[in-house]
Short mmCIF file of C-alpha atoms in Angstrom, two decimals:
data_model
loop_
_atom_site.label_atom_id
_atom_site.label_comp_id
_atom_site.label_asym_id
_atom_site.label_seq_id
_atom_site.Cartn_x
_atom_site.Cartn_y
_atom_site.Cartn_z
CA MET A 223 -30.32 -8.57 -8.38
CA ASN A 224 -33.66 -8.89 -6.49
CA ASN A 225 -33.10 -9.12 -2.74
CA ASN A 226 -29.78 -10.89 -2.78
CA ILE A 227 -27.23 -8.90 -0.84
CA ILE A 228 -24.35 -11.16 -1.84
CA GLN A 229 -24.21 -13.14 -5.02
CA LEU A 230 -21.40 -15.27 -6.42
CA GLU A 231 -21.54 -16.72 -9.91
CA ASN A 232 -18.94 -19.34 -10.86
CA VAL A 233 -16.23 -17.72 -8.80
CA THR A 234 -12.85 -19.36 -9.26
CA ILE A 235 -9.67 -18.48 -7.41
CA SER A 236 -6.63 -20.20 -8.75
CA PHE A 237 -3.16 -19.82 -7.36
CA ARG A 238 -0.26 -20.32 -9.70
CA VAL A 239 2.33 -22.44 -7.98
CA PRO A 240 5.68 -22.59 -9.79
CA HIS A 241 7.41 -25.94 -9.59
CA GLU A 242 10.68 -24.27 -8.83
CA LYS A 243 10.83 -20.94 -7.11
CA ILE A 244 12.32 -18.16 -9.21
CA PRO A 245 11.87 -15.08 -7.11
CA THR A 246 14.87 -13.16 -8.47
CA PHE A 247 15.73 -11.37 -11.68
CA GLN A 248 19.04 -13.14 -11.71
CA GLU A 249 17.57 -16.62 -11.86
CA TYR A 250 14.85 -15.52 -14.20
CA ALA A 251 17.44 -14.13 -16.61
CA ILE A 252 19.56 -17.28 -16.42
CA ARG A 253 16.55 -19.42 -17.18
CA TRP A 254 15.55 -17.18 -20.02
CA LEU A 255 19.03 -17.43 -21.52
CA LYS A 256 18.98 -21.20 -21.21
CA ARG A 257 15.52 -21.11 -22.79
CA ARG A 258 14.07 -23.16 -20.03
CA ARG A 259 10.47 -22.35 -19.44
CA VAL A 260 9.18 -22.44 -15.93
CA SER A 261 6.39 -24.89 -15.37
CA TYR A 262 3.54 -24.11 -13.09
CA THR A 263 0.76 -26.02 -11.51
CA TYR A 264 -2.52 -24.37 -10.81
CA PHE A 265 -4.26 -24.85 -7.54
CA ASN A 266 -7.90 -23.89 -7.31
CA ALA A 267 -8.69 -22.59 -3.86
CA LEU A 268 -12.25 -22.01 -5.05
CA ASN A 269 -13.75 -23.79 -8.01
CA ASN A 270 -16.88 -22.50 -9.73
CA VAL A 271 -18.48 -21.39 -6.51
CA SER A 272 -21.99 -20.02 -6.90
CA PHE A 273 -24.46 -19.07 -4.21
CA SER A 274 -26.44 -16.14 -3.01
CA VAL A 275 -27.26 -14.69 0.36
CA LYS A 276 -30.45 -12.83 1.12
CA LYS A 277 -30.56 -9.70 3.20
CA GLY A 278 -30.75 -10.46 6.91
CA ASP A 279 -29.60 -14.07 6.54
CA THR A 280 -27.07 -15.57 8.91
CA VAL A 281 -24.91 -17.90 6.93
CA GLY A 282 -22.43 -20.37 8.34
CA ILE A 283 -19.62 -21.69 6.18
CA ILE A 284 -18.33 -25.13 7.11
CA GLY A 285 -15.81 -27.57 5.71
CA SER A 286 -12.56 -29.20 6.64
CA ASN A 287 -9.22 -27.40 6.72
CA GLY A 288 -8.16 -26.14 3.31
CA ALA A 289 -11.69 -26.33 1.91
CA GLY A 290 -11.50 -22.67 0.90
CA LYS A 291 -13.59 -21.13 3.68
CA SER A 292 -11.25 -18.28 4.51
CA THR A 293 -10.52 -17.68 0.84
CA LEU A 294 -14.24 -17.35 0.25
CA LEU A 295 -14.56 -14.73 2.97
CA LYS A 296 -11.62 -12.86 1.52
CA VAL A 297 -13.27 -12.85 -1.90
CA ILE A 298 -16.45 -11.39 -0.46
CA ALA A 299 -14.43 -8.81 1.48
CA GLN A 300 -12.74 -7.97 -1.86
CA VAL A 301 -9.27 -8.71 -0.58
CA ILE A 302 -8.77 -11.31 -3.30
CA ARG A 303 -10.21 -10.74 -6.75
CA PRO A 304 -11.70 -13.75 -8.50
CA ASN A 305 -9.79 -14.97 -11.56
CA GLN A 306 -13.10 -15.92 -13.10
CA GLY A 307 -16.71 -15.43 -12.27
CA ARG A 308 -18.71 -12.64 -10.82
CA LEU A 309 -19.12 -11.22 -7.36
CA TYR A 310 -21.93 -8.88 -6.43
CA VAL A 311 -22.07 -7.29 -3.00
CA GLU A 312 -24.46 -4.63 -1.80
CA GLY A 313 -23.72 -2.59 1.28
CA ARG A 314 -20.94 -1.86 3.68
CA ILE A 315 -18.93 -4.82 4.89
CA ALA A 316 -17.37 -5.05 8.35
CA PRO A 317 -14.68 -7.70 8.00
CA LEU A 318 -13.82 -9.26 11.34
CA LEU A 319 -11.15 -11.34 9.62
CA GLU A 320 -8.22 -9.42 10.96
CA LEU A 321 -8.98 -7.33 13.97
CA GLY A 322 -6.79 -4.29 14.14
CA ALA A 323 -5.28 -4.80 10.70
CA GLY A 324 -2.53 -2.28 10.21
CA PHE A 325 -2.18 -1.33 13.86
CA ASP A 326 1.10 0.47 14.42
CA TYR A 327 2.41 -0.63 17.81
CA GLU A 328 4.46 2.53 18.28
CA LEU A 329 1.39 4.74 18.00
CA THR A 330 -1.10 5.38 20.77
CA GLY A 331 -4.50 3.74 21.00
CA ARG A 332 -6.15 6.96 19.91
CA GLU A 333 -3.90 7.32 16.85
CA ASN A 334 -4.52 3.70 15.96
CA ILE A 335 -8.27 4.20 16.07
CA PHE A 336 -7.87 6.76 13.28
CA LEU A 337 -5.41 4.60 11.35
CA ASN A 338 -7.45 1.41 11.56
CA GLY A 339 -10.63 3.36 10.89
CA ALA A 340 -9.08 4.78 7.70
CA ILE A 341 -8.01 1.27 6.66
CA LEU A 342 -11.63 0.21 7.09
CA GLY A 343 -12.57 3.03 4.74
CA PHE A 344 -13.92 5.63 7.16
CA SER A 345 -13.05 9.28 6.83
CA ARG A 346 -11.12 10.99 9.57
CA LYS A 347 -14.07 13.16 10.46
CA ASN A 348 -16.37 10.17 10.75
CA ILE A 349 -13.94 8.50 13.18
CA ALA A 350 -13.54 11.70 15.17
CA ASP A 351 -17.31 11.86 15.63
CA ARG A 352 -17.39 8.29 16.94
CA LEU A 353 -14.15 8.34 18.94
CA GLU A 354 -15.93 8.44 22.30
CA SER A 355 -18.15 5.47 21.62
CA ILE A 356 -15.23 3.39 20.26
CA MET A 357 -13.14 4.20 23.31
CA GLU A 358 -15.98 3.38 25.63
CA PHE A 359 -16.79 0.02 24.07
CA SER A 360 -13.13 -1.05 23.96
CA GLY A 361 -12.79 -0.35 27.69
CA ILE A 362 -9.21 0.77 27.20
CA GLY A 363 -9.75 3.70 29.54
CA GLU A 364 -6.76 5.85 30.42
CA PHE A 365 -4.39 3.74 28.33
CA ILE A 366 -5.88 5.24 25.18
CA ASP A 367 -2.96 7.69 24.91
CA ALA A 368 -0.26 5.07 25.54
CA PRO A 369 1.48 3.30 22.66
CA ILE A 370 -0.32 0.02 22.01
CA ARG A 371 2.92 -1.93 22.36
CA THR A 372 2.24 -1.52 26.06
CA TYR A 373 -1.20 -3.16 25.70
CA SER A 374 -1.97 -6.78 26.41
CA SER A 375 -3.02 -8.82 23.39
CA GLY A 376 -6.56 -8.86 24.74
CA MET A 377 -6.65 -5.06 24.87
CA VAL A 378 -5.40 -4.84 21.29
CA ALA A 379 -8.10 -7.23 20.12
CA ARG A 380 -10.77 -5.36 22.07
CA LEU A 381 -9.73 -2.10 20.46
CA GLY A 382 -9.78 -3.72 17.02
CA PHE A 383 -13.24 -5.16 17.61
CA ALA A 384 -14.56 -1.86 18.91
CA ILE A 385 -13.38 0.01 15.80
CA ALA A 386 -14.62 -2.57 13.31
CA THR A 387 -18.08 -2.88 14.81
CA ASP A 388 -18.80 0.64 15.97
CA THR A 389 -21.34 1.39 13.27
CA GLN A 390 -23.85 -1.12 12.09
CA PRO A 391 -22.62 -2.77 8.89
CA ASP A 392 -24.84 -4.20 6.19
CA ILE A 393 -22.70 -7.33 6.12
CA LEU A 394 -20.64 -8.71 8.96
CA ILE A 395 -17.95 -11.23 8.08
CA ILE A 396 -16.58 -13.33 10.93
CA ASP A 397 -13.72 -15.83 10.69
CA GLU A 398 -13.99 -18.29 13.58
CA ILE A 399 -16.21 -17.49 16.51
CA LEU A 400 -14.82 -14.50 18.26
CA ALA A 401 -12.74 -15.12 21.26
CA VAL A 402 -11.87 -11.54 21.98
CA GLY A 403 -10.69 -10.43 25.36
CA ASP A 404 -12.06 -11.79 28.64
CA THR A 405 -15.43 -13.42 29.27
CA ASP A 406 -17.13 -10.11 29.91
CA PHE A 407 -15.93 -8.68 26.65
CA GLN A 408 -16.87 -11.87 24.79
CA LYS A 409 -20.41 -11.52 26.08
CA LYS A 410 -20.45 -7.86 25.19
CA SER A 411 -19.21 -8.52 21.64
CA ALA A 412 -21.62 -11.42 21.10
CA LYS A 413 -24.44 -9.16 22.27
CA ARG A 414 -23.44 -6.48 19.80
CA ILE A 415 -23.36 -8.97 16.91
CA LEU A 416 -26.79 -10.31 17.84
CA GLN A 417 -28.09 -6.77 18.09
CA TYR A 418 -26.86 -6.02 14.57
CA HIS A 419 -28.42 -9.25 13.39
CA ASN A 420 -31.78 -8.30 14.89
CA ASP A 421 -31.47 -4.87 13.27
CA GLY A 422 -31.12 -6.47 9.85
CA SER A 423 -27.39 -7.01 9.23
CA THR A 424 -26.43 -10.00 7.16
CA ILE A 425 -23.87 -12.22 8.84
CA LEU A 426 -21.33 -14.66 7.41
CA VAL A 427 -19.48 -16.92 9.80
CA VAL A 428 -16.69 -19.42 9.28
CA SER A 429 -16.31 -21.83 12.14
CA HIS A 430 -15.37 -25.35 13.07
CA ASN A 431 -17.63 -25.15 16.06
CA LEU A 432 -20.86 -26.66 14.74
CA ASP A 433 -22.76 -25.81 17.90
CA SER A 434 -22.20 -22.11 17.50
CA ILE A 435 -23.10 -22.37 13.81
CA LYS A 436 -26.30 -24.10 14.83
CA ASN A 437 -27.12 -21.40 17.36
CA LEU A 438 -26.34 -18.42 15.21
CA CYS A 439 -27.08 -19.39 11.61
CA ASN A 440 -30.19 -20.16 9.63
CA HIS A 441 -28.37 -21.19 6.49
CA VAL A 442 -25.20 -23.17 5.82
CA ILE A 443 -22.76 -23.44 2.95
CA TRP A 444 -20.65 -26.58 2.96
CA LEU A 445 -17.35 -26.32 1.11
CA GLU A 446 -15.08 -29.22 0.24
CA HIS A 447 -11.87 -28.83 -1.81
CA GLY A 448 -12.95 -25.46 -3.12
CA LEU A 449 -16.32 -26.74 -4.31
CA VAL A 450 -19.72 -26.10 -2.86
CA LYS A 451 -20.80 -29.49 -1.61
CA ASN A 452 -24.21 -28.37 -0.51
CA THR A 453 -26.18 -25.40 0.75
CA GLY A 454 -29.42 -25.17 2.60
CA PRO A 455 -31.12 -24.73 5.97
CA VAL A 456 -28.82 -25.17 8.91
CA ASP A 457 -30.22 -28.44 10.34
CA ASP A 458 -30.28 -30.33 7.02
CA ILE A 459 -26.74 -29.46 6.07
CA LEU A 460 -25.26 -30.02 9.50
CA ASN A 461 -26.86 -33.49 9.61
CA GLN A 462 -25.46 -34.38 6.21
CA TYR A 463 -22.08 -33.00 7.17
CA LEU A 464 -21.95 -35.04 10.35
CA GLN A 465 -23.14 -38.26 8.70
CA LYS A 466 -21.22 -38.23 5.44
CA ASP A 467 -17.95 -36.73 6.43
CA HIS A 468 -17.58 -37.64 10.04
CA PRO A 469 -19.39 -40.95 10.58
CA ALA A 470 -17.20 -41.69 13.57
CA ASP A 471 -18.32 -38.60 15.52
CA MET B 62 -25.70 1.85 -0.08
CA PRO B 63 -22.35 1.05 -1.70
CA LYS B 64 -22.52 -1.61 -4.36
CA TYR B 65 -19.75 -3.72 -5.73
CA ASP B 66 -20.12 -5.76 -8.88
CA SER B 67 -17.02 -7.38 -10.30
CA ALA B 68 -18.70 -7.48 -13.71
CA LYS B 69 -19.20 -3.72 -13.70
CA ARG B 70 -15.79 -2.78 -12.41
CA PRO B 71 -14.31 0.15 -14.34
CA PRO B 72 -10.96 -0.35 -16.10
CA LEU B 73 -8.20 -1.00 -13.57
CA ILE B 74 -6.28 2.20 -14.30
CA ILE B 75 -9.40 4.23 -13.46
CA ASP B 76 -10.69 2.04 -10.63
CA GLU B 77 -7.49 2.37 -8.59
CA PHE B 78 -7.57 6.14 -8.98
CA PHE B 79 -11.11 6.43 -7.62
CA GLN B 80 -10.34 4.04 -4.79
CA LEU B 81 -7.36 6.17 -3.76
CA ILE B 82 -9.58 9.23 -3.69
CA ARG B 83 -12.04 7.33 -1.51
CA TYR B 84 -9.21 6.33 0.83
CA ARG B 85 -7.44 9.72 0.77
CA ASP B 86 -7.60 10.09 4.53
CA LEU B 87 -5.69 6.82 4.88
CA VAL B 88 -2.94 8.04 2.56
CA ILE B 89 -2.63 11.26 4.55
CA LEU B 90 -2.57 9.38 7.87
CA ILE B 91 0.16 7.03 6.67
CA ILE B 92 2.29 9.98 5.58
CA GLU B 93 1.76 11.66 8.96
CA ASN B 94 2.72 8.46 10.73
CA ILE B 95 5.89 8.02 8.67
CA LEU B 96 6.96 11.55 9.57
CA LYS B 97 5.99 11.08 13.20
CA SER B 98 7.79 7.79 13.69
CA ARG B 99 10.91 9.06 12.00
CA TYR B 100 11.24 12.29 13.95
CA LYS B 101 9.41 11.75 17.19
CA ARG B 102 12.19 9.84 18.88
CA SER B 103 15.16 11.97 17.94
CA THR B 104 15.58 14.96 20.23
CA LEU B 105 16.46 17.19 17.30
CA GLY B 106 13.04 16.40 15.87
CA ILE B 107 12.11 18.23 12.71
CA PHE B 108 15.44 20.07 12.70
CA TRP B 109 17.12 16.86 11.70
CA MET B 110 15.34 17.16 8.38
CA LEU B 111 16.97 20.55 7.90
CA LEU B 112 20.31 19.58 9.34
CA ASN B 113 20.86 16.43 7.35
CA PRO B 114 21.21 18.03 3.88
CA LEU B 115 23.13 20.94 5.40
CA LEU B 116 25.77 18.67 6.92
CA GLN B 117 25.98 16.61 3.74
CA THR B 118 26.55 19.77 1.71
CA ILE B 119 29.11 21.21 4.08
CA VAL B 120 31.19 18.02 4.07
CA LEU B 121 31.10 17.65 0.30
CA THR B 122 31.82 21.36 -0.22
CA ILE B 123 34.90 21.14 1.97
CA ALA B 124 36.01 18.07 0.05
CA PHE B 125 35.30 19.15 -3.53
CA GLY B 126 34.50 22.85 -3.39
CA THR B 127 38.00 24.07 -4.13
CA MET B 128 38.28 21.78 -7.15
CA PHE B 129 35.47 23.57 -8.98
CA LYS B 130 36.09 27.05 -7.59
CA SER B 131 36.35 28.73 -10.99
CA SER B 132 33.77 26.72 -12.96
CA LEU B 133 31.19 26.55 -10.18
CA PRO B 134 31.11 29.59 -7.89
CA ASN B 135 28.87 29.01 -4.87
CA TYR B 136 29.53 25.31 -5.26
CA ALA B 137 27.36 24.44 -2.25
CA VAL B 138 24.24 25.77 -4.01
CA TYR B 139 24.98 23.81 -7.18
CA LEU B 140 25.70 20.67 -5.20
CA LEU B 141 22.68 20.83 -2.93
CA CYS B 142 20.24 21.48 -5.80
CA GLY B 143 21.42 18.31 -7.50
CA LEU B 144 21.55 16.29 -4.29
CA LEU B 145 18.02 17.22 -3.27
CA ILE B 146 16.55 16.00 -6.53
CA TRP B 147 18.73 12.91 -6.59
CA ASN B 148 17.71 12.05 -3.02
CA TYR B 149 14.07 12.78 -3.74
CA ILE B 150 13.96 10.32 -6.62
CA THR B 151 16.12 7.53 -5.18
CA GLN B 152 14.93 7.66 -1.57
CA THR B 153 11.27 7.79 -2.52
CA THR B 154 11.53 4.87 -4.91
CA GLN B 155 13.51 2.80 -2.42
CA TYR B 156 11.09 3.60 0.37
CA ALA B 157 8.17 2.63 -1.86
CA MET B 158 9.74 -0.72 -2.76
CA VAL B 159 10.49 -1.57 0.84
CA SER B 160 7.09 -0.52 2.14
CA MET B 161 5.40 -2.52 -0.61
CA THR B 162 7.35 -5.72 0.00
CA GLN B 163 7.54 -5.52 3.79
CA GLY B 164 4.42 -3.60 4.73
CA GLY B 165 2.39 -5.14 1.94
CA GLY B 166 1.19 -7.97 4.17
CA LEU B 167 -1.70 -5.72 5.05
CA LEU B 168 -2.89 -5.92 1.44
CA ARG B 169 -3.42 -9.64 1.92
CA ARG B 170 -5.48 -9.20 5.03
CA ILE B 171 -7.90 -6.42 4.26
CA TYR B 172 -8.95 -4.38 1.27
CA ILE B 173 -7.19 -1.08 0.81
CA PRO B 174 -6.19 0.45 -2.53
CA ARG B 175 -3.07 -1.40 -3.63
CA ALA B 176 -1.18 1.79 -4.44
CA THR B 177 -1.78 3.28 -0.98
CA TYR B 178 1.74 2.69 0.31
CA ILE B 179 3.41 3.86 -2.88
CA VAL B 180 1.43 7.08 -3.07
CA ALA B 181 2.15 7.64 0.63
CA SER B 182 5.87 7.11 -0.01
CA ALA B 183 5.77 9.67 -2.80
CA GLY B 184 3.92 12.12 -0.55
CA ASN B 185 6.44 11.60 2.21
CA GLY B 186 9.30 12.16 -0.23
CA LEU B 187 7.67 15.34 -1.49
CA ILE B 188 7.38 16.73 2.04
CA ASN B 189 11.03 15.89 2.69
CA LEU B 190 11.97 17.72 -0.51
CA LEU B 191 10.00 20.81 0.48
CA VAL B 192 11.61 20.87 3.93
CA SER B 193 15.04 20.41 2.37
CA ILE B 194 14.40 23.42 0.17
CA ALA B 195 14.35 25.39 3.42
CA SER B 196 17.90 24.25 4.16
CA LEU B 197 18.86 25.14 0.60
CA ALA B 198 17.47 28.60 1.30
CA ILE B 199 19.67 28.86 4.38
CA ILE B 200 22.78 28.11 2.31
CA ILE B 201 21.68 30.53 -0.41
CA PHE B 202 21.21 33.18 2.24
CA PHE B 203 24.66 32.64 3.77
CA LEU B 204 26.45 32.60 0.43
CA ASN B 205 24.52 35.64 -0.76
CA HIS B 206 23.52 33.74 -3.86
CA PRO B 207 20.92 35.78 -5.81
CA ILE B 208 17.26 34.80 -5.71
CA THR B 209 15.32 35.90 -8.78
CA LEU B 210 11.89 35.54 -10.35
CA SER B 211 13.05 32.28 -11.93
CA TRP B 212 12.12 30.63 -8.59
CA PHE B 213 8.51 30.94 -9.73
CA PHE B 214 9.24 28.12 -12.15
CA LEU B 215 9.99 25.73 -9.28
CA PRO B 216 6.41 24.59 -8.60
CA ILE B 217 6.27 23.36 -12.21
CA SER B 218 9.63 21.61 -11.77
CA ILE B 219 8.46 19.93 -8.58
CA LEU B 220 5.24 18.82 -10.25
CA ILE B 221 7.18 17.24 -13.12
CA LEU B 222 9.60 15.60 -10.68
CA THR B 223 6.75 14.23 -8.59
CA MET B 224 5.06 12.71 -11.63
CA PHE B 225 8.32 11.03 -12.60
CA THR B 226 9.07 9.81 -9.09
CA LEU B 227 5.59 8.38 -8.51
CA GLY B 228 5.64 6.59 -11.86
CA PHE B 229 9.11 5.22 -11.22
CA ALA B 230 8.11 4.10 -7.71
CA LEU B 231 5.08 2.25 -9.09
CA LEU B 232 7.21 0.56 -11.74
CA LEU B 233 9.92 -0.51 -9.31
CA SER B 234 7.49 -1.63 -6.62
CA THR B 235 5.75 -3.90 -9.08
CA ALA B 236 9.10 -5.38 -10.03
CA ALA B 237 10.09 -5.70 -6.37
CA VAL B 238 7.01 -7.78 -5.61
CA PHE B 239 7.78 -10.23 -8.39
CA PHE B 240 11.58 -10.33 -8.03
CA ASN B 241 13.23 -10.28 -4.62
CA ASP B 242 16.53 -8.90 -5.85
CA THR B 243 15.07 -5.73 -7.38
CA VAL B 244 16.09 -3.61 -4.40
CA ASP B 245 19.70 -4.87 -4.48
CA ILE B 246 20.07 -4.45 -8.22
CA TYR B 247 18.55 -1.00 -8.02
CA GLN B 248 20.98 0.07 -5.31
CA VAL B 249 23.99 -0.94 -7.39
CA LEU B 250 22.64 0.76 -10.50
CA THR B 251 21.77 4.00 -8.73
CA GLN B 252 25.20 4.16 -7.17
CA ALA B 253 26.80 3.90 -10.59
CA LEU B 254 24.35 6.38 -12.09
CA PHE B 255 25.08 8.88 -9.31
CA PHE B 256 28.66 9.27 -10.50
CA LEU B 257 27.55 9.41 -14.13
CA THR B 258 25.28 12.35 -13.36
CA PRO B 259 26.66 15.86 -12.97
CA ILE B 260 25.66 16.42 -9.37
CA MET B 261 29.00 16.84 -7.62
CA TYR B 262 30.77 18.11 -10.72
CA PRO B 263 29.97 20.33 -13.73
CA PRO B 264 29.20 18.46 -16.98
CA SER B 265 32.15 20.25 -18.62
CA ILE B 266 34.79 18.20 -16.76
CA LEU B 267 33.83 14.99 -18.55
CA PRO B 268 35.97 14.10 -21.56
CA THR B 269 33.98 14.62 -24.76
CA GLU B 270 33.85 10.95 -25.68
CA ILE B 271 31.97 10.29 -22.43
CA GLY B 272 30.19 13.64 -22.34
CA LYS B 273 28.34 13.01 -25.59
CA TYR B 274 26.50 10.11 -23.96
CA LEU B 275 25.13 12.41 -21.28
CA ILE B 276 22.05 13.15 -23.38
CA TRP B 277 21.01 9.56 -22.66
CA ASN B 278 21.06 10.09 -18.91
CA PRO B 279 17.38 10.66 -18.11
CA ILE B 280 18.12 12.17 -14.71
CA ILE B 281 19.93 15.19 -16.11
CA PRO B 282 16.93 17.11 -17.50
CA LEU B 283 15.07 16.33 -14.28
CA ILE B 284 17.85 17.87 -12.20
CA ASP B 285 18.27 20.77 -14.63
CA ILE B 286 14.66 21.94 -14.40
CA PHE B 287 15.22 22.39 -10.67
CA ARG B 288 18.84 23.50 -10.56
CA ILE B 289 18.92 26.02 -13.41
CA PRO B 290 16.22 28.33 -11.94
CA ILE B 291 18.00 28.33 -8.57
CA TYR B 292 21.67 28.19 -9.47
CA ASN B 293 21.75 29.99 -12.83
CA ASN B 294 18.76 32.22 -12.04
CA THR B 295 17.23 31.71 -15.48
CA LEU B 296 14.51 29.54 -16.92
CA PRO B 297 15.72 26.21 -18.31
CA ASP B 298 15.84 25.93 -22.10
CA MET B 299 12.62 24.83 -23.72
CA ASP B 300 14.10 21.57 -24.96
CA ILE B 301 15.12 20.61 -21.41
CA ILE B 302 11.61 21.37 -20.11
CA ILE B 303 10.00 19.38 -22.91
CA LYS B 304 12.36 16.45 -22.36
CA ALA B 305 11.56 16.41 -18.65
CA ILE B 306 7.80 16.63 -19.23
CA ILE B 307 7.82 13.81 -21.79
CA LEU B 308 9.96 11.66 -19.53
CA ALA B 309 7.77 12.23 -16.47
CA THR B 310 4.53 11.67 -18.38
CA ILE B 311 5.73 8.43 -19.94
CA MET B 312 7.05 7.18 -16.62
CA LEU B 313 3.81 7.94 -14.82
CA ILE B 314 1.65 6.32 -17.51
CA VAL B 315 3.85 3.22 -17.74
CA GLY B 316 4.20 2.86 -13.97
CA TRP B 317 0.51 3.40 -13.28
CA THR B 318 -0.68 1.07 -16.03
CA LEU B 319 1.74 -1.69 -15.09
CA PHE B 320 0.99 -1.43 -11.39
CA THR B 321 -2.78 -1.30 -11.63
CA ASN B 322 -2.87 -4.20 -14.06
CA LYS B 323 -0.64 -6.36 -11.88
CA ALA B 324 -2.14 -5.20 -8.57
CA ASP B 325 -4.60 -8.09 -8.27
CA GLN B 326 -1.76 -10.60 -8.64
CA VAL B 327 0.35 -8.80 -6.05
CA ILE B 328 -1.78 -10.40 -3.34
CA TYR B 329 -0.59 -13.85 -4.36
CA ARG B 330 3.06 -12.83 -4.42
CA LEU B 331 3.67 -10.84 -1.27
#
């Protein structure tokens, strides 16, 4: 796989959408007795998507709403399995798609660090070793032993970010440019991401903010209706995107 | 460096198993959190776990104990043995279904092994069973019911029961994801099955024309392998043990295979 850290070959994600909803046994049985088959339509969220990302690249993913950007990130993060095609990923992924996924609001900040850490695939011992640094970066301070239902939403997001990014990942996946916590924390988190980038992490970003894509990325993938419209260096693709799709802008 | 290649993914039934081992700390944490959240807030704490089956047994013994005085001496022991196993199977499976359908949103947001919640439910149920055995021991102590070497068979019984329960939970959870009314149907069916299973009564009270169908009740051998060593102080007959083992093995294989093969679609359905 030479030096590609991520490689997708003809990846297709199709959702089966039934024309009529039959979510119960009861209705299913009635239909079966009446010998009425359920008809489905298939919706391709991603259609034959192929591209590769080299180690250390910073890749922006652009496209209008419903183009399949978030689905693509979920495929790479292995949340959704492709129906067809092949996905190859090398290295540990830090998905910043859902900060604090699985947080239990009745548990304390400390307990949630372990829970969220385990959800991200870390062992308990590994989290215990890094507990101090996570707590410090999150800036939660003395509230760490209070249930997180007492936290502000900014504090919850800060804690989630601190856990997800505590160790340097090989691949960092970011959905929308992070707006975590207050301005200070936003600066701090942006600094950390840049640091990881300089240290060799590969970064994938989905954003509608073309300026931040331009600043952060060297490569862009342009998706439209689940298809790759074009890929290439950031300036070329952004120009095409602005001209062809948004002539009015 | 970990590598993932969808083309080189091992068969689903094996893949899920290895993923669960990789995420074992998560499974353990979820079990701890279930126990914590359930017992942290009540002042009785862990004693509630002991008290609950005790109270249940006392009430039912007062109500029915005299009826079976001659056929079932130490009725409370007989009753509680059956109840513990019945509760273990039904509560675990129901908990698994609910945590899969309601808590399963997490599966759509981040990768964790799809069976995580179900295995955690089974683990939680097993801990509840082990704690309840302590309350059974209290009753045995008070009634002066004999304890013999046949108790050494219990770890095997519990292993068989756990295999069955996990398999059943996987099967039902898969169904629950695809059909919303699984939980409701299951509740009605288990209620009926409860009265068709000799838990509160001895099998001998059933009229023969009904009694002969009892061999088709799959729960009976599963209760027997636990109840006979404790209540009758002997080992269960070989044919009961074999029945229970076959049943548990088939259930686990069917449940595991079905779940792991449908697990990728679960994401689209939750």
